[in-house]
Amino acid sequence: MLFTIRHHTHYHYSHPVRLSPQRLRFHPRSDGAQRVINHQLNITPTPEGRNDHLELEGNHVTQVWFEGETDHLSIDVTMQVETLRRNAFDFILTPEATVLPILHEHDVCAQAYLDRIEINDAVTAFAAELSLAVNRDTLSFLDHLNRQLFSEFKHMHRDTGAPQSPAQTLQTRSGACRDMAVLFVDCCRAEGIAARFASGYQKGDLQSERRHLHAWPEVYLPGGGWRGFDPTHGKPVSDSHVTIAAAAHSRDTMPVTGSFIGGGVTSKFDFSLNIQVSED
């Protein structure tokens, strides 16, 4: 699929402020699942300086800094991205990865993706019950977990705010896409599957008047690499998602990270997002 995405982000401040250096994550990842055809990033006020680099986890970051004061920060992004993976299961698991838990004892890099978000007995028991129900089969567990979070939990939108804890989402059986992603990640880690949080765009309902950034989990499967599952839609991720950032912790996928200096100042956030998709 070919995605054309226009994303506008705007912060308005009640009085002029000094902006700290800002870290922006709006550039899609490039890997076997997608390729970036073009990407344009425009920022006002014009930054005094800018650098682009890859973070430790492979996400593209634009760091900008400013001189003087401003009463706004606007970020306009236009991109074209081709998604390439039509078959979500175009891989063969290594034999040791077919049954849970997956052993990562010789893979030091996996540890950050195995550390529990929180140690909660209810979440641990929930994951263990799902695992036992499918005889610890890895792919069946992932499918069962994905479908259960889709069909048995209430899904809602929250434009701002950090994800809920896994325990809260499990207890209330409700949450936004990022809440479902965090619960999915923690369940996978409880069963020995390396997992991370991903953020980006999803094809969704193209006729919807209000589009949103989307979040979903990814798991590391020996033989298949990083693979996404989307509990908001109950399906594995193939070519209908564009990944911007993925990390062991959701905070490291935030599109804008930074602060401002100014006493008694309030800020207002707004955004618009347009997604067009060609399936040719």
Coordinates of C-alpha atoms in Angstrom, one line a residue:
M1 CA 0.0 0.0 0.0
L2 CA 1.1 3.6 -0.6
F3 CA 0.3 6.0 2.3
T4 CA 0.2 9.8 1.9
I5 CA 0.1 11.3 5.3
R6 CA -0.2 14.9 6.4
H7 CA 0.1 15.5 10.2
H8 CA -0.1 19.0 11.8
T9 CA 0.7 19.5 15.5
H10 CA 0.2 22.8 17.2
Y11 CA 1.0 24.1 20.7
H12 CA -0.2 27.5 21.8
Y13 CA 1.1 29.2 24.9
S14 CA -0.9 31.8 26.9
H15 CA 2.2 34.0 27.1
P16 CA 5.5 33.9 25.3
V17 CA 7.9 31.2 26.6
R18 CA 11.4 29.9 26.0
L19 CA 11.4 26.4 24.5
S20 CA 13.8 23.8 25.7
P21 CA 15.4 21.6 23.0
Q22 CA 12.7 19.5 21.5
R23 CA 13.0 15.9 20.3
L24 CA 10.6 15.1 17.4
R25 CA 9.7 11.6 16.2
F26 CA 7.8 12.0 13.0
H27 CA 10.1 10.1 10.5
P28 CA 9.0 6.6 9.7
R29 CA 11.3 3.6 10.3
S30 CA 12.8 2.0 7.2
D31 CA 13.0 -1.8 7.3
G32 CA 11.7 -4.9 5.5
A33 CA 8.1 -3.9 6.2
Q34 CA 8.1 -0.4 4.8
R35 CA 10.1 2.2 2.9
V36 CA 10.0 5.9 3.0
I37 CA 9.5 7.5 -0.4
N38 CA 9.6 11.1 0.7
H39 CA 9.4 13.1 4.0
Q40 CA 9.1 16.8 4.7
L41 CA 9.2 18.4 8.2
N42 CA 8.5 22.1 8.7
I43 CA 8.7 23.8 12.1
T44 CA 7.6 27.3 13.2
P45 CA 9.2 29.3 14.7
T46 CA 12.2 28.5 12.6
P47 CA 14.7 26.6 14.8
E48 CA 18.1 28.1 15.6
G49 CA 19.6 24.7 15.0
R50 CA 18.7 21.1 14.1
N51 CA 20.2 17.7 13.9
D52 CA 18.8 14.3 12.7
H53 CA 20.0 11.0 14.2
L54 CA 19.0 7.5 15.1
E55 CA 18.4 6.7 18.8
L56 CA 19.6 3.6 20.5
E57 CA 16.5 1.6 19.5
G58 CA 16.7 2.7 15.8
N59 CA 14.1 5.5 15.8
H60 CA 14.8 8.5 13.7
V61 CA 14.8 11.7 15.9
T62 CA 15.0 15.3 14.9
Q63 CA 16.4 17.5 17.6
V64 CA 15.7 21.3 17.4
W65 CA 16.5 24.3 19.5
F66 CA 15.4 27.9 19.5
E67 CA 16.4 31.5 20.3
G68 CA 14.2 34.0 21.9
E69 CA 10.6 33.6 23.0
T70 CA 7.5 32.3 21.2
D71 CA 3.8 31.9 21.9
H72 CA 3.4 28.8 19.7
L73 CA 5.1 25.7 18.3
S74 CA 3.8 24.3 15.0
I75 CA 5.0 21.1 13.4
D76 CA 3.9 20.1 9.9
V77 CA 4.8 16.7 8.4
T78 CA 4.1 15.4 5.0
M79 CA 5.2 11.9 4.0
Q80 CA 4.8 9.1 1.5
V81 CA 5.4 5.6 2.7
E82 CA 5.1 2.3 0.9
T83 CA 4.2 -0.7 3.1
L84 CA 5.5 -4.0 1.9
R85 CA 4.4 -6.9 4.1
R86 CA 1.2 -8.3 2.7
N87 CA 1.5 -11.6 4.7
A88 CA 1.9 -11.1 8.4
F89 CA 3.2 -14.7 8.8
D90 CA 5.8 -14.8 6.0
F91 CA 8.4 -16.6 8.2
I92 CA 9.3 -19.9 9.9
L93 CA 9.9 -19.9 13.6
T94 CA 13.1 -21.4 14.8
P95 CA 12.2 -24.7 16.6
E96 CA 13.0 -23.4 20.1
A97 CA 10.6 -20.5 19.6
T98 CA 7.5 -22.5 18.9
V99 CA 6.8 -23.2 22.6
L100 CA 6.7 -20.8 25.5
P101 CA 8.7 -19.4 27.1
I102 CA 11.1 -18.4 24.4
L103 CA 14.7 -18.7 25.7
H104 CA 16.7 -15.5 25.1
E105 CA 19.6 -16.4 27.5
H106 CA 22.3 -15.8 24.9
D107 CA 20.7 -12.5 23.5
V108 CA 21.7 -9.7 25.8
C109 CA 19.9 -7.2 23.6
A110 CA 16.6 -8.8 24.3
Q111 CA 16.6 -8.1 28.1
A112 CA 15.1 -4.6 27.9
Y113 CA 12.2 -6.1 26.0
L114 CA 11.7 -8.9 28.6
D115 CA 11.6 -6.7 31.8
R116 CA 8.1 -6.5 33.1
I117 CA 6.3 -3.1 33.0
E118 CA 5.0 -3.9 36.5
I119 CA 4.9 -7.1 38.5
N120 CA 1.2 -7.7 39.0
D121 CA -0.3 -11.0 40.0
A122 CA -3.5 -10.5 38.1
V123 CA -1.7 -9.7 34.8
T124 CA 0.7 -12.7 35.3
A125 CA -2.2 -15.0 36.0
F126 CA -4.1 -13.7 32.9
A127 CA -1.2 -14.4 30.6
A128 CA -0.5 -17.8 32.2
E129 CA -4.1 -18.8 31.7
L130 CA -4.1 -17.9 28.0
S131 CA -0.8 -19.7 27.5
L132 CA -2.1 -22.9 29.1
A133 CA -5.3 -22.8 27.1
V134 CA -3.2 -23.1 23.9
N135 CA -0.7 -25.6 25.2
R136 CA 2.0 -22.9 25.3
D137 CA 2.1 -22.7 21.5
T138 CA 3.7 -19.3 20.7
L139 CA 1.7 -18.2 17.7
S140 CA -1.6 -19.5 19.2
F141 CA -0.9 -17.5 22.4
L142 CA -0.3 -14.3 20.4
D143 CA -3.4 -14.8 18.3
H144 CA -5.5 -15.7 21.3
L145 CA -4.3 -12.7 23.3
N146 CA -4.8 -10.3 20.4
R147 CA -8.4 -11.5 19.8
Q148 CA -9.3 -11.5 23.5
L149 CA -8.2 -7.9 24.0
F150 CA -10.1 -6.9 20.8
S151 CA -13.4 -8.7 21.6
E152 CA -13.7 -8.6 25.4
F153 CA -12.4 -5.1 26.1
K154 CA -14.0 -1.7 25.5
H155 CA -12.0 0.5 23.2
M156 CA -11.9 4.3 23.4
H157 CA -10.0 7.4 22.3
R158 CA -7.7 9.5 24.6
D159 CA -5.8 12.2 22.7
T160 CA -3.4 12.9 25.5
G161 CA -1.9 11.2 28.6
A162 CA 0.4 8.4 29.4
P163 CA -0.8 4.8 29.0
Q164 CA -2.7 3.2 31.9
S165 CA -0.9 0.5 33.8
P166 CA -1.4 -3.1 32.5
A167 CA -3.3 -3.9 35.8
Q168 CA -5.7 -1.0 35.4
T169 CA -6.5 -1.9 31.8
L170 CA -7.1 -5.5 32.8
Q171 CA -9.2 -4.6 35.8
T172 CA -11.4 -2.1 33.9
R173 CA -11.5 -4.1 30.7
S174 CA -11.2 -0.8 28.8
G175 CA -8.7 1.6 27.4
A176 CA -7.2 3.4 24.4
C177 CA -5.0 1.8 21.8
R178 CA -1.9 2.6 23.8
D179 CA -3.4 1.0 26.9
M180 CA -4.1 -2.2 25.0
A181 CA -0.6 -2.2 23.6
V182 CA 1.0 -1.9 27.1
L183 CA -1.1 -4.7 28.5
F184 CA -0.3 -6.9 25.5
V185 CA 3.4 -6.2 25.9
D186 CA 3.4 -7.0 29.6
C187 CA 1.5 -10.3 29.0
C188 CA 4.0 -11.3 26.4
R189 CA 7.0 -10.5 28.7
A190 CA 5.3 -12.5 31.5
E191 CA 5.4 -15.5 29.1
G192 CA 9.0 -15.0 27.9
I193 CA 8.3 -13.2 24.7
A194 CA 10.4 -10.1 24.0
A195 CA 7.9 -7.3 23.3
R196 CA 7.9 -3.5 22.6
F197 CA 5.6 -0.6 22.1
A198 CA 5.1 0.8 18.6
S199 CA 3.5 4.1 17.5
G200 CA 2.5 5.3 14.1
Y201 CA -0.4 5.4 11.6
Q202 CA -3.0 2.9 10.6
K203 CA -5.2 2.7 7.5
G204 CA -8.4 2.4 9.6
D205 CA -11.6 4.1 8.5
L206 CA -10.5 6.5 5.8
Q207 CA -13.9 8.3 5.8
S208 CA -13.5 9.2 9.5
E209 CA -13.4 13.0 10.1
R210 CA -11.0 12.7 13.0
R211 CA -7.9 10.5 12.6
H212 CA -5.5 9.7 15.4
L213 CA -2.0 8.5 16.0
H214 CA -2.2 4.8 16.6
A215 CA -0.3 2.4 19.0
W216 CA 0.2 -1.3 18.9
P217 CA 2.6 -4.0 20.3
E218 CA 5.4 -5.8 18.5
V219 CA 7.0 -9.0 19.5
Y220 CA 10.4 -10.5 18.6
L221 CA 10.0 -13.9 17.1
P222 CA 13.2 -15.8 16.3
G223 CA 12.9 -16.6 12.6
G224 CA 10.6 -13.7 11.9
G225 CA 12.1 -10.7 13.7
W226 CA 9.9 -8.0 15.0
R227 CA 6.2 -8.6 14.2
G228 CA 3.2 -6.4 15.1
F229 CA -0.2 -7.4 16.5
D230 CA -3.1 -4.9 16.8
P231 CA -5.5 -5.6 19.6
T232 CA -7.6 -2.6 18.7
H233 CA -8.5 -4.4 15.5
G234 CA -7.9 -8.0 16.5
K235 CA -5.5 -8.7 13.7
P236 CA -1.8 -9.2 13.1
V237 CA 0.0 -6.2 11.5
S238 CA 0.8 -6.5 7.8
D239 CA 0.7 -3.6 5.3
S240 CA -2.0 -1.4 6.8
H241 CA 0.3 0.2 9.5
V242 CA 3.1 2.7 9.2
T243 CA 5.5 2.6 12.1
I244 CA 7.1 5.8 13.2
A245 CA 8.8 4.6 16.4
A246 CA 9.2 1.4 18.5
A247 CA 10.8 1.1 21.9
A248 CA 10.9 -1.0 25.1
H249 CA 9.0 1.8 26.9
S250 CA 6.2 3.8 25.5
R251 CA 7.8 7.2 26.6
D252 CA 10.5 6.6 24.0
T253 CA 8.0 6.7 21.1
M254 CA 6.4 10.1 22.0
P255 CA 6.2 12.3 18.9
V256 CA 7.2 15.4 20.8
T257 CA 9.5 15.4 23.9
G258 CA 10.5 18.8 25.4
S259 CA 9.4 21.5 27.8
F260 CA 9.1 25.3 28.0
I261 CA 10.2 28.0 30.5
G262 CA 7.6 30.6 31.6
G263 CA 5.8 31.5 34.8
G264 CA 2.0 31.2 35.0
V265 CA 1.8 29.9 31.4
T266 CA -0.9 27.5 30.2
S267 CA -0.6 25.6 27.0
K268 CA -3.1 24.3 24.5
F269 CA -2.6 21.3 22.2
D270 CA -4.3 20.6 18.9
F271 CA -3.6 18.5 15.9
S272 CA -5.0 17.4 12.5
L273 CA -4.2 14.2 10.6
N274 CA -5.1 13.3 7.0
I275 CA -4.3 9.8 5.7
Q276 CA -4.8 8.7 2.1
V277 CA -4.1 5.2 0.9
S278 CA -3.7 3.7 -2.5
E279 CA -3.8 -0.1 -2.7
D280 CA -2.4 -0.4 -6.3

